[in-house]
Amino acid sequence: MGAILLEGLYVMAGLVSLVTAFMAFKDSKHPTRIGTTIFWSLLALVFIVGKYVPAQLIGVILLVMGVLTATKQVNFGSQTNAEESVREERSKQFGNKLFVPAMSIAVIAFAVAQFTPLSGLVGLGFGAITATVIALMMTKVEVGYIAYDGSRLLQQVGSASILPQLLAALGSLFAAAGVGEVIAAGISGVIPQGNILAGVAAYCIGMAVFTMIMGNAFAAFAVITAGIGMPFVYSQGADPAAAGALALTAGYCGTLMTPMAANFNIVPAAILETKNKNRVIISQVPFGIVLLAAHIVLMYVIAF
Amino acid sequence: MIKLIGVVIILIGFIFKLDTIAVVLAAGIVTGLVGGLSFNEILSTLGEAFIANRYMSLFLVTLPVIGILERYGLRERAAELIKSIKAVTTGKVLTTYMLVRELAAAFSLRLGGHVQFIRPLVYPMAEGAAEINFEEVGEEELEIIKGYSASAENFGNFFGQNVFIAAGGVLLIVGTLSELGVEVTPLAVSKSSIPIAVTAFIFALIYYRMLDSRLSKRLAEKENKTGRGDQ
């Protein structure tokens, strides 16, 4: 039952992508109309029929999507939000009721996962549908805006929306090629095997340092979990939920301290017109270091 | 050692800000090849894992309703709420914002951002609080307040988001571990993200309190100096 519902949810996600492709295709002012249309059509295809076609074909589709993004063919078109004055007026009219549908997504997802045998993902689907219905009834907006605004937001997020999924796939290739073993072998000379605290510290610090170099904790997680997490933390009997959760946020501590995470650190400095372009990083480094130390303690205490 | 070439490709690609999707694909293919897989095997491994991890992109189904709510002033309403924060010091303004931002992230409300909230709302409020408390707030102090204002957004966003059961980070953890043979549910990961969310808030509370005392120290010294100059 849960599996069927989940597959239905993938079809829904595919439809959002398909509608986005359609909207891009109809958008005559779109700077890269055809490329964007193809990209979202392919993603829709993967979502809707991905399970029933050979895996090699999905691999080929991914390569085509990669060529499209590498050649900058996937962009935002000319869709618009409501005028600012209109939004101001409506926000006064509806007040805090606007938060009800928005928050119902997370609340329903949690409730389904906690109190029913169904997973949180199925819950997310129920939450999204419920929220959409509440929003439609509340605002009495034309139903067509479901398609318009959904595709507007997806095009704004852009091709980066498939990144987590792609990084997990990369992790699986790394595993197949034996990358984890190589990193683990290199590190085992430094970390004493069987010492839990040393393993935990290496995992957390490794996440932070790798994130600082790459500017992206998600990418670091795939690499460091295979290389350090597996041999030195999970294999020693760690609770995987606690170790995984803390490893990722240990990476976020690295994000606080690196100019590589330009979106979070450099761009805001520019927006605030600071004299020192590293001002935001300077303000975050002490916090990042102390919180990273707290991660090591928490992982050691909670995961074991 | 040669197997690490994929890691190197990712590093180089990210440092030179090449297209992320293409860099990740290139790293995967090259790693597969040096790891002894055939091109066909690489394609099927990639494809299989991508299909198995479709759930990571399920946030797509929430986009229509969020888009509609934004059309009806969701962000403007949130800005209105932020404006109503009544706090008397710079540090307290930032602590309150960090808390609100963290709670919003935990409920998957994407309501924040340096452009939308910090520059137009939070920084002016933090600066305003300093100007009420101290006679003369110099350029250096303003610079410090700017940096800390931006940090409140990052602290709240980063350490609150994984409490949401279908957050990108939560699903990445579930998916990556599952590819490595460790099974864990999104619910367990999101619950395990609560301790660090709480810890981060407590740290922020202390951190911004220290900012307050740093500011009052700096500005008190300055007022003493100008005081002497007048005599």
PDB file of N, CA and C in Angstrom, chain B residues 124-201:
ATOM      1  N   PRO B 124      18.389  46.689   9.855  1.00  0.00           N
ATOM      2  CA  PRO B 124      17.949  48.002  10.366  1.00  0.00           C
ATOM      3  C   PRO B 124      17.459  47.947  11.816  1.00  0.00           C
ATOM      4  N   MET B 125      16.794  46.849  12.185  1.00  0.00           N
ATOM      5  CA  MET B 125      16.317  46.743  13.569  1.00  0.00           C
ATOM      6  C   MET B 125      17.479  46.580  14.542  1.00  0.00           C
ATOM      7  N   ALA B 126      18.463  45.747  14.141  1.00  0.00           N
ATOM      8  CA  ALA B 126      19.632  45.533  15.005  1.00  0.00           C
ATOM      9  C   ALA B 126      20.415  46.837  15.162  1.00  0.00           C
ATOM     10  N   GLU B 127      20.535  47.562  14.056  1.00  0.00           N
ATOM     11  CA  GLU B 127      21.249  48.837  14.096  1.00  0.00           C
ATOM     12  C   GLU B 127      20.463  49.860  14.921  1.00  0.00           C
ATOM     13  N   GLY B 128      19.155  49.867  14.723  1.00  0.00           N
ATOM     14  CA  GLY B 128      18.306  50.796  15.457  1.00  0.00           C
ATOM     15  C   GLY B 128      18.426  50.592  16.962  1.00  0.00           C
ATOM     16  N   ALA B 129      18.444  49.333  17.380  1.00  0.00           N
ATOM     17  CA  ALA B 129      18.568  49.033  18.811  1.00  0.00           C
ATOM     18  C   ALA B 129      19.881  49.581  19.350  1.00  0.00           C
ATOM     19  N   ALA B 130      20.968  49.426  18.578  1.00  0.00           N
ATOM     20  CA  ALA B 130      22.262  49.945  19.025  1.00  0.00           C
ATOM     21  C   ALA B 130      22.218  51.459  19.135  1.00  0.00           C
ATOM     22  N   GLU B 131      21.545  52.109  18.183  1.00  0.00           N
ATOM     23  CA  GLU B 131      21.521  53.570  18.203  1.00  0.00           C
ATOM     24  C   GLU B 131      20.691  54.134  19.348  1.00  0.00           C
ATOM     25  N   ILE B 132      19.692  53.361  19.770  1.00  0.00           N
ATOM     26  CA  ILE B 132      18.896  53.810  20.913  1.00  0.00           C
ATOM     27  C   ILE B 132      19.726  53.689  22.195  1.00  0.00           C
ATOM     28  N   ASN B 133      20.522  52.595  22.289  1.00  0.00           N
ATOM     29  CA  ASN B 133      21.262  52.332  23.523  1.00  0.00           C
ATOM     30  C   ASN B 133      22.540  53.147  23.660  1.00  0.00           C
ATOM     31  N   PHE B 134      23.145  53.492  22.536  1.00  0.00           N
ATOM     32  CA  PHE B 134      24.430  54.198  22.603  1.00  0.00           C
ATOM     33  C   PHE B 134      24.326  55.491  21.818  1.00  0.00           C
ATOM     34  N   GLU B 135      25.024  56.499  22.317  1.00  0.00           N
ATOM     35  CA  GLU B 135      24.927  57.801  21.648  1.00  0.00           C
ATOM     36  C   GLU B 135      25.581  57.758  20.282  1.00  0.00           C
ATOM     37  N   GLU B 136      26.809  57.186  20.272  1.00  0.00           N
ATOM     38  CA  GLU B 136      27.553  57.259  19.032  1.00  0.00           C
ATOM     39  C   GLU B 136      27.939  55.873  18.541  1.00  0.00           C
ATOM     40  N   VAL B 137      27.290  55.403  17.486  1.00  0.00           N
ATOM     41  CA  VAL B 137      27.634  54.106  16.925  1.00  0.00           C
ATOM     42  C   VAL B 137      28.487  54.362  15.685  1.00  0.00           C
ATOM     43  N   GLY B 138      29.769  53.969  15.799  1.00  0.00           N
ATOM     44  CA  GLY B 138      30.698  54.273  14.709  1.00  0.00           C
ATOM     45  C   GLY B 138      30.584  53.311  13.553  1.00  0.00           C
ATOM     46  N   GLU B 139      31.339  53.596  12.486  1.00  0.00           N
ATOM     47  CA  GLU B 139      31.281  52.757  11.288  1.00  0.00           C
ATOM     48  C   GLU B 139      31.755  51.336  11.571  1.00  0.00           C
ATOM     49  N   GLU B 140      32.779  51.224  12.420  1.00  0.00           N
ATOM     50  CA  GLU B 140      33.287  49.889  12.727  1.00  0.00           C
ATOM     51  C   GLU B 140      32.237  49.042  13.419  1.00  0.00           C
ATOM     52  N   GLU B 141      31.500  49.666  14.335  1.00  0.00           N
ATOM     53  CA  GLU B 141      30.446  48.935  15.033  1.00  0.00           C
ATOM     54  C   GLU B 141      29.343  48.536  14.060  1.00  0.00           C
ATOM     55  N   LEU B 142      29.013  49.421  13.132  1.00  0.00           N
ATOM     56  CA  LEU B 142      27.986  49.090  12.147  1.00  0.00           C
ATOM     57  C   LEU B 142      28.421  47.889  11.321  1.00  0.00           C
ATOM     58  N   GLU B 143      29.715  47.875  10.988  1.00  0.00           N
ATOM     59  CA  GLU B 143      30.262  46.757  10.216  1.00  0.00           C
ATOM     60  C   GLU B 143      30.093  45.441  10.996  1.00  0.00           C
ATOM     61  N   ILE B 144      30.396  45.495  12.286  1.00  0.00           N
ATOM     62  CA  ILE B 144      30.247  44.291  13.116  1.00  0.00           C
ATOM     63  C   ILE B 144      28.780  43.854  13.153  1.00  0.00           C
ATOM     64  N   ILE B 145      27.889  44.816  13.333  1.00  0.00           N
ATOM     65  CA  ILE B 145      26.460  44.486  13.415  1.00  0.00           C
ATOM     66  C   ILE B 145      25.979  43.859  12.099  1.00  0.00           C
ATOM     67  N   LYS B 146      26.502  44.358  10.987  1.00  0.00           N
ATOM     68  CA  LYS B 146      26.128  43.781   9.686  1.00  0.00           C
ATOM     69  C   LYS B 146      26.496  42.304   9.620  1.00  0.00           C
ATOM     70  N   GLY B 147      27.734  42.004  10.006  1.00  0.00           N
ATOM     71  CA  GLY B 147      28.197  40.616   9.950  1.00  0.00           C
ATOM     72  C   GLY B 147      27.341  39.703  10.816  1.00  0.00           C
ATOM     73  N   TYR B 148      27.078  40.153  12.028  1.00  0.00           N
ATOM     74  CA  TYR B 148      26.279  39.335  12.943  1.00  0.00           C
ATOM     75  C   TYR B 148      24.834  39.198  12.453  1.00  0.00           C
ATOM     76  N   SER B 149      24.295  40.246  11.833  1.00  0.00           N
ATOM     77  CA  SER B 149      22.921  40.160  11.320  1.00  0.00           C
ATOM     78  C   SER B 149      22.825  39.061  10.270  1.00  0.00           C
ATOM     79  N   ALA B 150      23.831  39.015   9.372  1.00  0.00           N
ATOM     80  CA  ALA B 150      23.822  37.977   8.341  1.00  0.00           C
ATOM     81  C   ALA B 150      23.947  36.598   8.980  1.00  0.00           C
ATOM     82  N   SER B 151      24.705  36.503  10.070  1.00  0.00           N
ATOM     83  CA  SER B 151      24.916  35.195  10.691  1.00  0.00           C
ATOM     84  C   SER B 151      23.624  34.621  11.273  1.00  0.00           C
ATOM     85  N   ALA B 152      22.730  35.489  11.760  1.00  0.00           N
ATOM     86  CA  ALA B 152      21.487  35.000  12.371  1.00  0.00           C
ATOM     87  C   ALA B 152      20.667  34.199  11.366  1.00  0.00           C
ATOM     88  N   GLU B 153      20.670  34.659  10.114  1.00  0.00           N
ATOM     89  CA  GLU B 153      19.961  33.950   9.044  1.00  0.00           C
ATOM     90  C   GLU B 153      20.565  32.564   8.819  1.00  0.00           C
ATOM     91  N   ASN B 154      21.907  32.511   8.738  1.00  0.00           N
ATOM     92  CA  ASN B 154      22.564  31.228   8.478  1.00  0.00           C
ATOM     93  C   ASN B 154      22.391  30.256   9.642  1.00  0.00           C
ATOM     94  N   PHE B 155      22.585  30.732  10.870  1.00  0.00           N
ATOM     95  CA  PHE B 155      22.447  29.845  12.039  1.00  0.00           C
ATOM     96  C   PHE B 155      21.050  29.215  12.063  1.00  0.00           C
ATOM     97  N   GLY B 156      20.025  30.055  11.936  1.00  0.00           N
ATOM     98  CA  GLY B 156      18.649  29.564  12.016  1.00  0.00           C
ATOM     99  C   GLY B 156      18.338  28.587  10.890  1.00  0.00           C
ATOM    100  N   ASN B 157      18.713  28.977   9.693  1.00  0.00           N
ATOM    101  CA  ASN B 157      18.441  28.160   8.512  1.00  0.00           C
ATOM    102  C   ASN B 157      19.144  26.801   8.593  1.00  0.00           C
ATOM    103  N   PHE B 158      20.441  26.815   8.837  1.00  0.00           N
ATOM    104  CA  PHE B 158      21.227  25.576   8.785  1.00  0.00           C
ATOM    105  C   PHE B 158      20.789  24.559   9.832  1.00  0.00           C
ATOM    106  N   PHE B 159      20.619  25.025  11.068  1.00  0.00           N
ATOM    107  CA  PHE B 159      20.475  24.052  12.149  1.00  0.00           C
ATOM    108  C   PHE B 159      19.019  23.742  12.491  1.00  0.00           C
ATOM    109  N   GLY B 160      18.077  24.429  11.797  1.00  0.00           N
ATOM    110  CA  GLY B 160      16.666  24.107  11.992  1.00  0.00           C
ATOM    111  C   GLY B 160      16.112  23.208  10.894  1.00  0.00           C
ATOM    112  N   GLN B 161      16.669  23.316   9.689  1.00  0.00           N
ATOM    113  CA  GLN B 161      16.024  22.706   8.508  1.00  0.00           C
ATOM    114  C   GLN B 161      15.870  21.188   8.576  1.00  0.00           C
ATOM    115  N   ASN B 162      16.818  20.494   9.208  1.00  0.00           N
ATOM    116  CA  ASN B 162      16.737  19.027   9.176  1.00  0.00           C
ATOM    117  C   ASN B 162      15.725  18.445  10.157  1.00  0.00           C
ATOM    118  N   VAL B 163      15.097  19.322  10.948  1.00  0.00           N
ATOM    119  CA  VAL B 163      14.035  18.834  11.821  1.00  0.00           C
ATOM    120  C   VAL B 163      12.797  18.489  10.981  1.00  0.00           C
ATOM    121  N   PHE B 164      12.691  19.106   9.798  1.00  0.00           N
ATOM    122  CA  PHE B 164      11.592  18.789   8.874  1.00  0.00           C
ATOM    123  C   PHE B 164      11.841  17.413   8.259  1.00  0.00           C
ATOM    124  N   ILE B 165      10.832  16.569   8.326  1.00  0.00           N
ATOM    125  CA  ILE B 165      10.985  15.152   7.969  1.00  0.00           C
ATOM    126  C   ILE B 165      11.375  14.929   6.512  1.00  0.00           C
ATOM    127  N   ALA B 166      10.978  15.842   5.623  1.00  0.00           N
ATOM    128  CA  ALA B 166      11.317  15.635   4.211  1.00  0.00           C
ATOM    129  C   ALA B 166      12.298  16.701   3.719  1.00  0.00           C
ATOM    130  N   ALA B 167      13.128  17.225   4.622  1.00  0.00           N
ATOM    131  CA  ALA B 167      14.127  18.211   4.219  1.00  0.00           C
ATOM    132  C   ALA B 167      15.141  17.550   3.283  1.00  0.00           C
ATOM    133  N   GLY B 168      15.704  18.360   2.383  1.00  0.00           N
ATOM    134  CA  GLY B 168      16.693  17.825   1.450  1.00  0.00           C
ATOM    135  C   GLY B 168      17.824  17.104   2.165  1.00  0.00           C
ATOM    136  N   GLY B 169      18.296  17.697   3.256  1.00  0.00           N
ATOM    137  CA  GLY B 169      19.401  17.100   4.003  1.00  0.00           C
ATOM    138  C   GLY B 169      19.027  15.753   4.611  1.00  0.00           C
ATOM    139  N   VAL B 170      17.813  15.681   5.164  1.00  0.00           N
ATOM    140  CA  VAL B 170      17.351  14.429   5.786  1.00  0.00           C
ATOM    141  C   VAL B 170      17.313  13.314   4.743  1.00  0.00           C
ATOM    142  N   LEU B 171      16.764  13.628   3.583  1.00  0.00           N
ATOM    143  CA  LEU B 171      16.627  12.606   2.545  1.00  0.00           C
ATOM    144  C   LEU B 171      17.986  12.232   1.961  1.00  0.00           C
ATOM    145  N   LEU B 172      18.899  13.202   1.934  1.00  0.00           N
ATOM    146  CA  LEU B 172      20.264  12.887   1.478  1.00  0.00           C
ATOM    147  C   LEU B 172      20.917  11.887   2.426  1.00  0.00           C
ATOM    148  N   ILE B 173      20.720  12.092   3.724  1.00  0.00           N
ATOM    149  CA  ILE B 173      21.295  11.174   4.719  1.00  0.00           C
ATOM    150  C   ILE B 173      20.710   9.768   4.531  1.00  0.00           C
ATOM    151  N   VAL B 174      19.365   9.712   4.423  1.00  0.00           N
ATOM    152  CA  VAL B 174      18.696   8.423   4.255  1.00  0.00           C
ATOM    153  C   VAL B 174      19.196   7.730   2.987  1.00  0.00           C
ATOM    154  N   GLY B 175      19.274   8.482   1.891  1.00  0.00           N
ATOM    155  CA  GLY B 175      19.648   7.903   0.603  1.00  0.00           C
ATOM    156  C   GLY B 175      21.104   7.463   0.558  1.00  0.00           C
ATOM    157  N   THR B 176      22.001   8.319   1.047  1.00  0.00           N
ATOM    158  CA  THR B 176      23.426   7.993   1.007  1.00  0.00           C
ATOM    159  C   THR B 176      23.708   6.760   1.861  1.00  0.00           C
ATOM    160  N   LEU B 177      23.123   6.728   3.069  1.00  0.00           N
ATOM    161  CA  LEU B 177      23.356   5.583   3.948  1.00  0.00           C
ATOM    162  C   LEU B 177      22.786   4.310   3.328  1.00  0.00           C
ATOM    163  N   SER B 178      21.622   4.432   2.694  1.00  0.00           N
ATOM    164  CA  SER B 178      21.001   3.256   2.090  1.00  0.00           C
ATOM    165  C   SER B 178      21.864   2.719   0.950  1.00  0.00           C
ATOM    166  N   GLU B 179      22.479   3.617   0.157  1.00  0.00           N
ATOM    167  CA  GLU B 179      23.390   3.173  -0.902  1.00  0.00           C
ATOM    168  C   GLU B 179      24.586   2.425  -0.306  1.00  0.00           C
ATOM    169  N   LEU B 180      24.929   2.752   0.928  1.00  0.00           N
ATOM    170  CA  LEU B 180      26.073   2.110   1.579  1.00  0.00           C
ATOM    171  C   LEU B 180      25.640   0.937   2.462  1.00  0.00           C
ATOM    172  N   GLY B 181      24.363   0.577   2.378  1.00  0.00           N
ATOM    173  CA  GLY B 181      23.881  -0.606   3.074  1.00  0.00           C
ATOM    174  C   GLY B 181      23.398  -0.393   4.498  1.00  0.00           C
ATOM    175  N   VAL B 182      23.144   0.860   4.879  1.00  0.00           N
ATOM    176  CA  VAL B 182      22.630   1.133   6.229  1.00  0.00           C
ATOM    177  C   VAL B 182      21.229   1.716   6.088  1.00  0.00           C
ATOM    178  N   GLU B 183      20.230   1.044   6.675  1.00  0.00           N
ATOM    179  CA  GLU B 183      18.850   1.514   6.521  1.00  0.00           C
ATOM    180  C   GLU B 183      18.428   2.390   7.693  1.00  0.00           C
ATOM    181  N   VAL B 184      17.806   3.534   7.394  1.00  0.00           N
ATOM    182  CA  VAL B 184      17.342   4.441   8.433  1.00  0.00           C
ATOM    183  C   VAL B 184      16.150   5.211   7.869  1.00  0.00           C
ATOM    184  N   THR B 185      15.178   5.563   8.729  1.00  0.00           N
ATOM    185  CA  THR B 185      13.989   6.253   8.221  1.00  0.00           C
ATOM    186  C   THR B 185      14.138   7.770   8.338  1.00  0.00           C
ATOM    187  N   PRO B 186      13.437   8.519   7.457  1.00  0.00           N
ATOM    188  CA  PRO B 186      13.471   9.988   7.553  1.00  0.00           C
ATOM    189  C   PRO B 186      13.001  10.472   8.928  1.00  0.00           C
ATOM    190  N   LEU B 187      11.987   9.794   9.492  1.00  0.00           N
ATOM    191  CA  LEU B 187      11.464  10.215  10.798  1.00  0.00           C
ATOM    192  C   LEU B 187      12.567  10.161  11.855  1.00  0.00           C
ATOM    193  N   ALA B 188      13.354   9.059  11.846  1.00  0.00           N
ATOM    194  CA  ALA B 188      14.419   8.919  12.845  1.00  0.00           C
ATOM    195  C   ALA B 188      15.478  10.005  12.662  1.00  0.00           C
ATOM    196  N   VAL B 189      15.816  10.307  11.397  1.00  0.00           N
ATOM    197  CA  VAL B 189      16.843  11.337  11.153  1.00  0.00           C
ATOM    198  C   VAL B 189      16.333  12.700  11.596  1.00  0.00           C
ATOM    199  N   SER B 190      15.048  13.002  11.290  1.00  0.00           N
ATOM    200  CA  SER B 190      14.548  14.334  11.652  1.00  0.00           C
ATOM    201  C   SER B 190      14.471  14.476  13.171  1.00  0.00           C
ATOM    202  N   LYS B 191      14.101  13.410  13.867  1.00  0.00           N
ATOM    203  CA  LYS B 191      14.085  13.490  15.334  1.00  0.00           C
ATOM    204  C   LYS B 191      15.503  13.660  15.874  1.00  0.00           C
ATOM    205  N   SER B 192      16.462  12.974  15.254  1.00  0.00           N
ATOM    206  CA  SER B 192      17.850  13.078  15.705  1.00  0.00           C
ATOM    207  C   SER B 192      18.455  14.447  15.408  1.00  0.00           C
ATOM    208  N   SER B 193      17.757  15.251  14.621  1.00  0.00           N
ATOM    209  CA  SER B 193      18.271  16.590  14.317  1.00  0.00           C
ATOM    210  C   SER B 193      17.834  17.617  15.354  1.00  0.00           C
ATOM    211  N   ILE B 194      16.961  17.195  16.271  1.00  0.00           N
ATOM    212  CA  ILE B 194      16.462  18.153  17.273  1.00  0.00           C
ATOM    213  C   ILE B 194      17.548  18.579  18.274  1.00  0.00           C
ATOM    214  N   PRO B 195      18.366  17.647  18.806  1.00  0.00           N
ATOM    215  CA  PRO B 195      19.356  18.089  19.800  1.00  0.00           C
ATOM    216  C   PRO B 195      20.282  19.198  19.288  1.00  0.00           C
ATOM    217  N   ILE B 196      20.743  19.059  18.047  1.00  0.00           N
ATOM    218  CA  ILE B 196      21.672  20.086  17.559  1.00  0.00           C
ATOM    219  C   ILE B 196      20.928  21.393  17.269  1.00  0.00           C
ATOM    220  N   ALA B 197      19.638  21.302  16.906  1.00  0.00           N
ATOM    221  CA  ALA B 197      18.851  22.519  16.688  1.00  0.00           C
ATOM    222  C   ALA B 197      18.748  23.300  18.001  1.00  0.00           C
ATOM    223  N   VAL B 198      18.487  22.574  19.081  1.00  0.00           N
ATOM    224  CA  VAL B 198      18.381  23.223  20.391  1.00  0.00           C
ATOM    225  C   VAL B 198      19.742  23.777  20.824  1.00  0.00           C
ATOM    226  N   THR B 199      20.780  22.945  20.653  1.00  0.00           N
ATOM    227  CA  THR B 199      22.131  23.380  21.022  1.00  0.00           C
ATOM    228  C   THR B 199      22.518  24.658  20.275  1.00  0.00           C
ATOM    229  N   ALA B 200      22.246  24.671  18.975  1.00  0.00           N
ATOM    230  CA  ALA B 200      22.619  25.839  18.167  1.00  0.00           C
ATOM    231  C   ALA B 200      21.901  27.083  18.677  1.00  0.00           C
ATOM    232  N   PHE B 201      20.623  26.926  19.082  1.00  0.00           N
ATOM    233  CA  PHE B 201      19.911  28.096  19.592  1.00  0.00           C
ATOM    234  C   PHE B 201      20.534  28.598  20.894  1.00  0.00           C
TER     235      PHE B 201
END
